[in-house]
Amino acid sequence: MYNRILIANRGEIALRIIRACRELGIETVAVFSEADRGSAYLELADEAYCIGPAKSSQSYLKIDQVISAAEVGNVEAIHPGYGFLAENSHFNEVCRSCNIDFIGPLPEAMDMLGDKNKARAMARSANVPVVPGSGGLIEDESEAVRVAREIGFPVLIKATAGGGGKGMRVAANDLTLKVALQQARAEAQAAFGNAGVYLEKYVERPRHVEVQMIADQHGNVLHLWERDCSTQRRHQKLIEESPAPNLPEETRNAMCESAVRLLKKANYTNAGTVEFIVDQENNFYFIEVNARIQVEHPVTEMVTGIDLIKAQFAVASGQALPFSQSDIVHRGVAIECRINAENPDRNFQPCPGRIEKMFVPGGYGVRFDSHAHAGYTVPPHYDSMIGKLIVHQPTRAEAIACMLRALDELRIEGIATTALFHKKVLNHSTFADGWVDTGFVERTLLNKP
Amino acid sequence: MYNRILIANRGEIALRIIRACRELGIETVAVFSEADRGSAYLELADEAYCIGPAKSSQSYLKIDQVISAAEVGNVEAIHPGYGFLAENSHFNEVCRSCNIDFIGPLPEAMDMLGDKNKARAMARSANVPVVPGSGGLIEDESEAVRVAREIGFPVLIKATAGGGGKGMRVAANDLTLKVALQQARAEAQAAFGNAGVYLEKYVERPRHVEVQMIADQHGNVLHLWERDCSTQRRHQKLIEESPAPNLPEETRNAMCESAVRLLKKANYTNAGTVEFIVDQENNFYFIEVNARIQVEHPVTEMVTGIDLIKAQFAVASGQALPFSQSDIVHRGVAIECRINAENPDRNFQPCPGRIEKMFVPGGYGVRFDSHAHAGYTVPPHYDSMIGKLIVHQPTRAEAIACMLRALDELRIEGIATTALFHKKVLNHSTFADGWVDTGFVERTLLNKP
Amino acid sequence: MSSSEPGSGEVFDVERILRLVELMKDHDLSEIDLRQSDQRIRLRRGDLDAPRFVAQPAMQAMPAPAAPAAPAASSAAPAPAAEGANIYTMKSPMVGTFYLKPNPNAANFVKVGDRVQKDTTVVCVIEAMKVFNEIPAEVSGEVVAVLADNEEPVEFGKPLFKIDTSK
Amino acid sequence: MSSSEPGSGEVFDVERILRLVELMKDHDLSEIDLRQSDQRIRLRRGDLDAPRFVAQPAMQAMPAPAAPAAPAASSAAPAPAAEGANIYTMKSPMVGTFYLKPNPNAANFVKVGDRVQKDTTVVCVIEAMKVFNEIPAEVSGEVVAVLADNEEPVEFGKPLFKIDTSK
């Protein structure tokens, strides 16, 4: 195990890592930007170095400065947290070239899974289901129709050079397909100067379900069950929970086993997440791998009783996982609500500023992870999440009731937060029934098609 | 289940009960004294009535005012919490005579177990070991010697009219016994005008181990395993944990089964605790029953996953316990530190006053139960406990490490607290090894014999 | 002292500020803000720190007890608050149900304008635990205000009557 | 004292400020704001900042970065802090190890009293990632203070030199 590590991150995840290190007896070196100077959580680190001005590109994203701090701080390893440099394989390589362990997978695995096409190909070879599609470019109408009939309508036409929804069309039958194909081509040509398009099965009202993984350097690749993260707004997760409600046991097991097959094939190590979408018929399709610890990891910690950050340090330092797959028992229901400094009444616009007063919920089954406190100023330069409220109860109904009472207790004054918006979601019958899909929030609560 | 109840208590336990009720969908009526007016936790109740001035005897202990508030508030039941009226069987009777359920055992069971001699007798008849003694008064030396040899030296001589250690002597053999007997007699005569004394086995370096119980009105009497509360100062518990370290499995099981036998015999219902002392040879002796929920109940909640306050409401309202003895599985290790507004550097003198700033620890495995917050003024009229810090981890070593880091995070400014004193205890090898007895703190940390 | 003395110095007159502070404490004010033309005196006291839950839709905390965010101590004294020189506020000595009349058909014990005699004139009845407690006037004088409604639930310390002791 | 005495000097009357502060402390005032025409006395006290961890025995947070409890904003500007009119404080542009001399046996690049030329005179070397970065003077003038020790680890924004630009 390490004696001294550096945390290349800020805010709640930096504090989360500091907490784990204090419990493990690992000394911590924190880095911070001018905007985070004086934050209380920095004082829980053994050392803290300013590495640049507020702008991320000049501080938290500046590899040479982070490495330099690691050398000055004389650490054995760097934990990147999530975001910033967490999935930057170059940084990953630089760390190792400086004889500093990177708390995460090897750069090769990171690169392999970071490339969507390579990851998709690897998934196929590990016989993990992926969203069916044309594979290559669609040359003409007849081919489009053939492929569409093969994978089944409705289909999605995507520009190969695409992005931002441009050159994207949904087609429900042969006729609309032909029209859509031309429109998509034209739009793609105009937008990217490249009319190349391909076909993919269009999954209606998908649910986002992901599998938490942990792997050591001795070939043990284990899953810690799934999380349902379908409650999203603009692809930003708002609420995560485990287990995924209304997911058939066989689907759940098949999904978790697929995730294990994939990461074994990728020689993956450390913590990671395999993301799937699940359609209304409970077919699941591989989407991507997040090669890092995730914001929502506490949900899994509550239901499995395993501290994932501690586990990351253990496997990174070469230890074998102290448990086997059969030791990982899923207990009860955990739900997490992300508390963001955003104003739900103003289209969730970020709302940085000074927190005048704060009352943190407590009691049985409640966990609150946050670096914020009364007197803390939320800087405008970084993402707006200021805390994560997590509950753990025997049943989903109890978990929802516990979360509602905890949200009532949470008081953050001086800035707007998403706390009360979560109550709207939790009180909605669709959520209570466990049938939320990724479009639910915008469709139902924000009245956006 | 109830629709509306009254909480005849204040501070953290009032908040604890409000939290459980909000999760159960039960409306709450709080009562408060002038000294607690404006406390934030009162605003989490659906209604709150002032029942008198600061002095407990004129407010929280005033039965007619509490009942009157219950009638004005139109509630179906009263939860007494701990302390104040919690073990007052007269109040218990008055509630029921007003057709208001008392959340606790029946007055008869309360009376029976409240009387030390009756409880002792009942324990014997339930074949639960009690501290061996002469039973009746000791008439002369020869009888004393006979009894002493029978129960084994060392023995404790106690004045029957006793109290405050007066007329108490320890004797290690026949000779010292004779001298001690005369001294005790004389002292008792002088102090109480009654020279009557009796003999009891003197238990050296005892550990305080108690068994948490829950019983419904359908004859189900279950134990939720034990708590070790040996870390005390002047008989005030400072730290509680479960399981009891270094307690042989067979002793543990025998103790829990004894507790079940005793409460079955007493027709006990609702939550309660059976207290034992354990000697250095792991013999255990029944001491008393606490016929109420206790301060340290969260320790048991963490290791069993059972919400005891919710369970109290369930059984009081007539429901059968939803689990059987075999369903109650003990997982991991939980430790609780009581955070008191006391100054350890000034002989733990109470330190009421205004909390200027407060930072609450969080993260994996940490629970904090407190009604305090920045800006809260700790009133001088009531007990000094302002919060309970509880941790839950897979192993005892991890639990201690987690508690230490949580204590480091806990910041309460403006008043002195016992937070840092707990670190002294947790860092001591005797605690780490799990061999604390009830005299440890004063003997070892406060250098008092 | 010079609080009444005119001139540019008066805004900064510490003596008067002291008096304003006493006033704030006696009446539990959290802020005083006085302005006149270009002059201003602004004082803030205590702390407005206790997190406020009242905005919470899910809660309907009784305004009376829950509202004041001032430190408990400041409002802890149940002693009658003097208002003006001679107006005495009579408060409820217990929690219970307040009755202005001995029975539904009877007239009120007292109404505004009535004279009351200390310890002798019954001004109301408060029912607690089925017992109807007759409450006599705590001072002699004239009733100038009735502050609670018939059959209203009242808590300890709830103002019931204002009595002018100068009459 | 001169609380009622007129004259522009009174705002700065320390005696009175002292009394006002005492008054704030004695009576738990959080703010006093007195204005008159162009004069103003404003005093605030109490709870403006973060919980402090520094007292914590278990921690040895680097004083420099961690200590200030003031809101981040107050210390966020990496811009050179002007001191007096013409003293320029040159700060570290990066985190790394600070060297005052090109090699252990050599003399210091600069010492107090030396004149330095903007962008041309190398004043120190900061090693980051095995790279020795020569740092030239940011302004022309005379070195009046060296604020870091040879081989000291420095963070971004750490003051290194004071340079008098008037000389």
JSON list of C-alpha atoms in Angstrom, two decimals, chain A residues 119-208:
[
{"chain": "A", "resi": 119, "resn": "ALA", "atom": "CA", "xyz": [-14.60, -0.58, -27.92]},
{"chain": "A", "resi": 120, "resn": "ARG", "atom": "CA", "xyz": [-17.61, -1.59, -30.03]},
{"chain": "A", "resi": 121, "resn": "ALA", "atom": "CA", "xyz": [-15.54, -4.11, -31.94]},
{"chain": "A", "resi": 122, "resn": "MET", "atom": "CA", "xyz": [-14.11, -5.54, -28.74]},
{"chain": "A", "resi": 123, "resn": "ALA", "atom": "CA", "xyz": [-17.60, -5.80, -27.29]},
{"chain": "A", "resi": 124, "resn": "ARG", "atom": "CA", "xyz": [-18.75, -7.79, -30.32]},
{"chain": "A", "resi": 125, "resn": "SER", "atom": "CA", "xyz": [-15.77, -10.10, -30.02]},
{"chain": "A", "resi": 126, "resn": "ALA", "atom": "CA", "xyz": [-16.56, -10.59, -26.31]},
{"chain": "A", "resi": 127, "resn": "ASN", "atom": "CA", "xyz": [-20.10, -11.27, -27.51]},
{"chain": "A", "resi": 128, "resn": "VAL", "atom": "CA", "xyz": [-21.52, -8.34, -25.62]},
{"chain": "A", "resi": 129, "resn": "PRO", "atom": "CA", "xyz": [-24.60, -7.01, -27.43]},
{"chain": "A", "resi": 130, "resn": "VAL", "atom": "CA", "xyz": [-24.17, -3.63, -29.15]},
{"chain": "A", "resi": 131, "resn": "VAL", "atom": "CA", "xyz": [-26.77, -1.48, -30.86]},
{"chain": "A", "resi": 132, "resn": "PRO", "atom": "CA", "xyz": [-27.25, -3.16, -34.29]},
{"chain": "A", "resi": 133, "resn": "GLY", "atom": "CA", "xyz": [-26.28, -1.03, -37.26]},
{"chain": "A", "resi": 134, "resn": "SER", "atom": "CA", "xyz": [-24.95, -0.93, -40.78]},
{"chain": "A", "resi": 135, "resn": "GLY", "atom": "CA", "xyz": [-21.41, -1.09, -39.47]},
{"chain": "A", "resi": 136, "resn": "GLY", "atom": "CA", "xyz": [-20.03, 0.81, -42.46]},
{"chain": "A", "resi": 137, "resn": "LEU", "atom": "CA", "xyz": [-21.35, 3.70, -44.56]},
{"chain": "A", "resi": 138, "resn": "ILE", "atom": "CA", "xyz": [-24.63, 3.43, -46.43]},
{"chain": "A", "resi": 139, "resn": "GLU", "atom": "CA", "xyz": [-24.01, 3.83, -50.15]},
{"chain": "A", "resi": 140, "resn": "ASP", "atom": "CA", "xyz": [-27.56, 3.92, -51.56]},
{"chain": "A", "resi": 141, "resn": "GLU", "atom": "CA", "xyz": [-31.25, 3.68, -50.79]},
{"chain": "A", "resi": 142, "resn": "SER", "atom": "CA", "xyz": [-31.59, -0.01, -51.55]},
{"chain": "A", "resi": 143, "resn": "GLU", "atom": "CA", "xyz": [-28.79, -0.86, -49.14]},
{"chain": "A", "resi": 144, "resn": "ALA", "atom": "CA", "xyz": [-30.36, 1.39, -46.51]},
{"chain": "A", "resi": 145, "resn": "VAL", "atom": "CA", "xyz": [-33.69, -0.39, -46.88]},
{"chain": "A", "resi": 146, "resn": "ARG", "atom": "CA", "xyz": [-32.03, -3.81, -46.74]},
{"chain": "A", "resi": 147, "resn": "VAL", "atom": "CA", "xyz": [-30.08, -2.97, -43.58]},
{"chain": "A", "resi": 148, "resn": "ALA", "atom": "CA", "xyz": [-33.06, -1.25, -41.97]},
{"chain": "A", "resi": 149, "resn": "ARG", "atom": "CA", "xyz": [-35.27, -4.32, -42.54]},
{"chain": "A", "resi": 150, "resn": "GLU", "atom": "CA", "xyz": [-32.44, -6.47, -41.21]},
{"chain": "A", "resi": 151, "resn": "ILE", "atom": "CA", "xyz": [-31.99, -4.58, -37.93]},
{"chain": "A", "resi": 152, "resn": "GLY", "atom": "CA", "xyz": [-35.65, -3.62, -37.74]},
{"chain": "A", "resi": 153, "resn": "PHE", "atom": "CA", "xyz": [-37.43, -0.26, -37.79]},
{"chain": "A", "resi": 154, "resn": "PRO", "atom": "CA", "xyz": [-37.33, 2.37, -36.41]},
{"chain": "A", "resi": 155, "resn": "VAL", "atom": "CA", "xyz": [-33.77, 3.18, -37.45]},
{"chain": "A", "resi": 156, "resn": "LEU", "atom": "CA", "xyz": [-31.51, 6.14, -36.78]},
{"chain": "A", "resi": 157, "resn": "ILE", "atom": "CA", "xyz": [-29.50, 7.72, -39.61]},
{"chain": "A", "resi": 158, "resn": "LYS", "atom": "CA", "xyz": [-26.26, 9.25, -38.31]},
{"chain": "A", "resi": 159, "resn": "ALA", "atom": "CA", "xyz": [-23.63, 11.34, -40.07]},
{"chain": "A", "resi": 160, "resn": "THR", "atom": "CA", "xyz": [-20.24, 9.63, -39.82]},
{"chain": "A", "resi": 161, "resn": "ALA", "atom": "CA", "xyz": [-18.61, 13.03, -39.31]},
{"chain": "A", "resi": 162, "resn": "GLY", "atom": "CA", "xyz": [-21.55, 13.89, -37.07]},
{"chain": "A", "resi": 163, "resn": "GLY", "atom": "CA", "xyz": [-22.10, 15.58, -33.78]},
{"chain": "A", "resi": 164, "resn": "GLY", "atom": "CA", "xyz": [-24.71, 17.73, -32.09]},
{"chain": "A", "resi": 165, "resn": "GLY", "atom": "CA", "xyz": [-27.61, 15.93, -33.73]},
{"chain": "A", "resi": 166, "resn": "LYS", "atom": "CA", "xyz": [-26.77, 17.36, -37.15]},
{"chain": "A", "resi": 167, "resn": "GLY", "atom": "CA", "xyz": [-27.35, 14.93, -40.01]},
{"chain": "A", "resi": 168, "resn": "MET", "atom": "CA", "xyz": [-29.47, 12.76, -37.72]},
{"chain": "A", "resi": 169, "resn": "ARG", "atom": "CA", "xyz": [-32.85, 11.37, -38.70]},
{"chain": "A", "resi": 170, "resn": "VAL", "atom": "CA", "xyz": [-35.23, 8.72, -37.42]},
{"chain": "A", "resi": 171, "resn": "ALA", "atom": "CA", "xyz": [-37.11, 6.59, -39.92]},
{"chain": "A", "resi": 172, "resn": "ALA", "atom": "CA", "xyz": [-40.06, 4.33, -39.13]},
{"chain": "A", "resi": 173, "resn": "ASN", "atom": "CA", "xyz": [-40.53, 2.58, -42.50]},
{"chain": "A", "resi": 174, "resn": "ASP", "atom": "CA", "xyz": [-39.16, 2.22, -46.05]},
{"chain": "A", "resi": 175, "resn": "LEU", "atom": "CA", "xyz": [-40.85, 5.37, -47.30]},
{"chain": "A", "resi": 176, "resn": "THR", "atom": "CA", "xyz": [-39.73, 7.73, -44.54]},
{"chain": "A", "resi": 177, "resn": "LEU", "atom": "CA", "xyz": [-36.33, 6.10, -44.67]},
{"chain": "A", "resi": 178, "resn": "LYS", "atom": "CA", "xyz": [-35.76, 7.17, -48.27]},
{"chain": "A", "resi": 179, "resn": "VAL", "atom": "CA", "xyz": [-36.74, 10.78, -47.51]},
{"chain": "A", "resi": 180, "resn": "ALA", "atom": "CA", "xyz": [-34.78, 10.87, -44.27]},
{"chain": "A", "resi": 181, "resn": "LEU", "atom": "CA", "xyz": [-31.71, 9.45, -45.98]},
{"chain": "A", "resi": 182, "resn": "GLN", "atom": "CA", "xyz": [-31.59, 12.30, -48.48]},
{"chain": "A", "resi": 183, "resn": "GLN", "atom": "CA", "xyz": [-32.21, 14.96, -45.83]},
{"chain": "A", "resi": 184, "resn": "ALA", "atom": "CA", "xyz": [-29.53, 13.52, -43.58]},
{"chain": "A", "resi": 185, "resn": "ARG", "atom": "CA", "xyz": [-27.02, 13.34, -46.45]},
{"chain": "A", "resi": 186, "resn": "ALA", "atom": "CA", "xyz": [-27.70, 16.94, -47.46]},
{"chain": "A", "resi": 187, "resn": "GLU", "atom": "CA", "xyz": [-27.52, 18.19, -43.88]},
{"chain": "A", "resi": 188, "resn": "ALA", "atom": "CA", "xyz": [-24.31, 16.28, -43.23]},
{"chain": "A", "resi": 189, "resn": "GLN", "atom": "CA", "xyz": [-22.76, 17.60, -46.44]},
{"chain": "A", "resi": 190, "resn": "ALA", "atom": "CA", "xyz": [-23.68, 21.15, -45.48]},
{"chain": "A", "resi": 191, "resn": "ALA", "atom": "CA", "xyz": [-22.60, 20.82, -41.88]},
{"chain": "A", "resi": 192, "resn": "PHE", "atom": "CA", "xyz": [-19.42, 18.75, -42.20]},
{"chain": "A", "resi": 193, "resn": "GLY", "atom": "CA", "xyz": [-18.66, 18.75, -45.88]},
{"chain": "A", "resi": 194, "resn": "ASN", "atom": "CA", "xyz": [-19.08, 15.00, -45.70]},
{"chain": "A", "resi": 195, "resn": "ALA", "atom": "CA", "xyz": [-22.30, 13.30, -46.75]},
{"chain": "A", "resi": 196, "resn": "GLY", "atom": "CA", "xyz": [-21.31, 9.91, -45.31]},
{"chain": "A", "resi": 197, "resn": "VAL", "atom": "CA", "xyz": [-24.05, 8.41, -43.14]},
{"chain": "A", "resi": 198, "resn": "TYR", "atom": "CA", "xyz": [-24.67, 5.07, -41.44]},
{"chain": "A", "resi": 199, "resn": "LEU", "atom": "CA", "xyz": [-27.67, 3.31, -39.92]},
{"chain": "A", "resi": 200, "resn": "GLU", "atom": "CA", "xyz": [-28.32, 2.24, -36.39]},
{"chain": "A", "resi": 201, "resn": "LYS", "atom": "CA", "xyz": [-31.29, 0.72, -34.62]},
{"chain": "A", "resi": 202, "resn": "TYR", "atom": "CA", "xyz": [-33.26, 3.47, -32.92]},
{"chain": "A", "resi": 203, "resn": "VAL", "atom": "CA", "xyz": [-33.89, 2.56, -29.30]},
{"chain": "A", "resi": 204, "resn": "GLU", "atom": "CA", "xyz": [-37.08, 4.21, -28.02]},
{"chain": "A", "resi": 205, "resn": "ARG", "atom": "CA", "xyz": [-37.31, 5.42, -24.42]},
{"chain": "A", "resi": 206, "resn": "PRO", "atom": "CA", "xyz": [-34.06, 3.76, -23.38]},
{"chain": "A", "resi": 207, "resn": "ARG", "atom": "CA", "xyz": [-33.02, 3.33, -19.79]},
{"chain": "A", "resi": 208, "resn": "HIS", "atom": "CA", "xyz": [-29.41, 4.02, -18.80]}
]
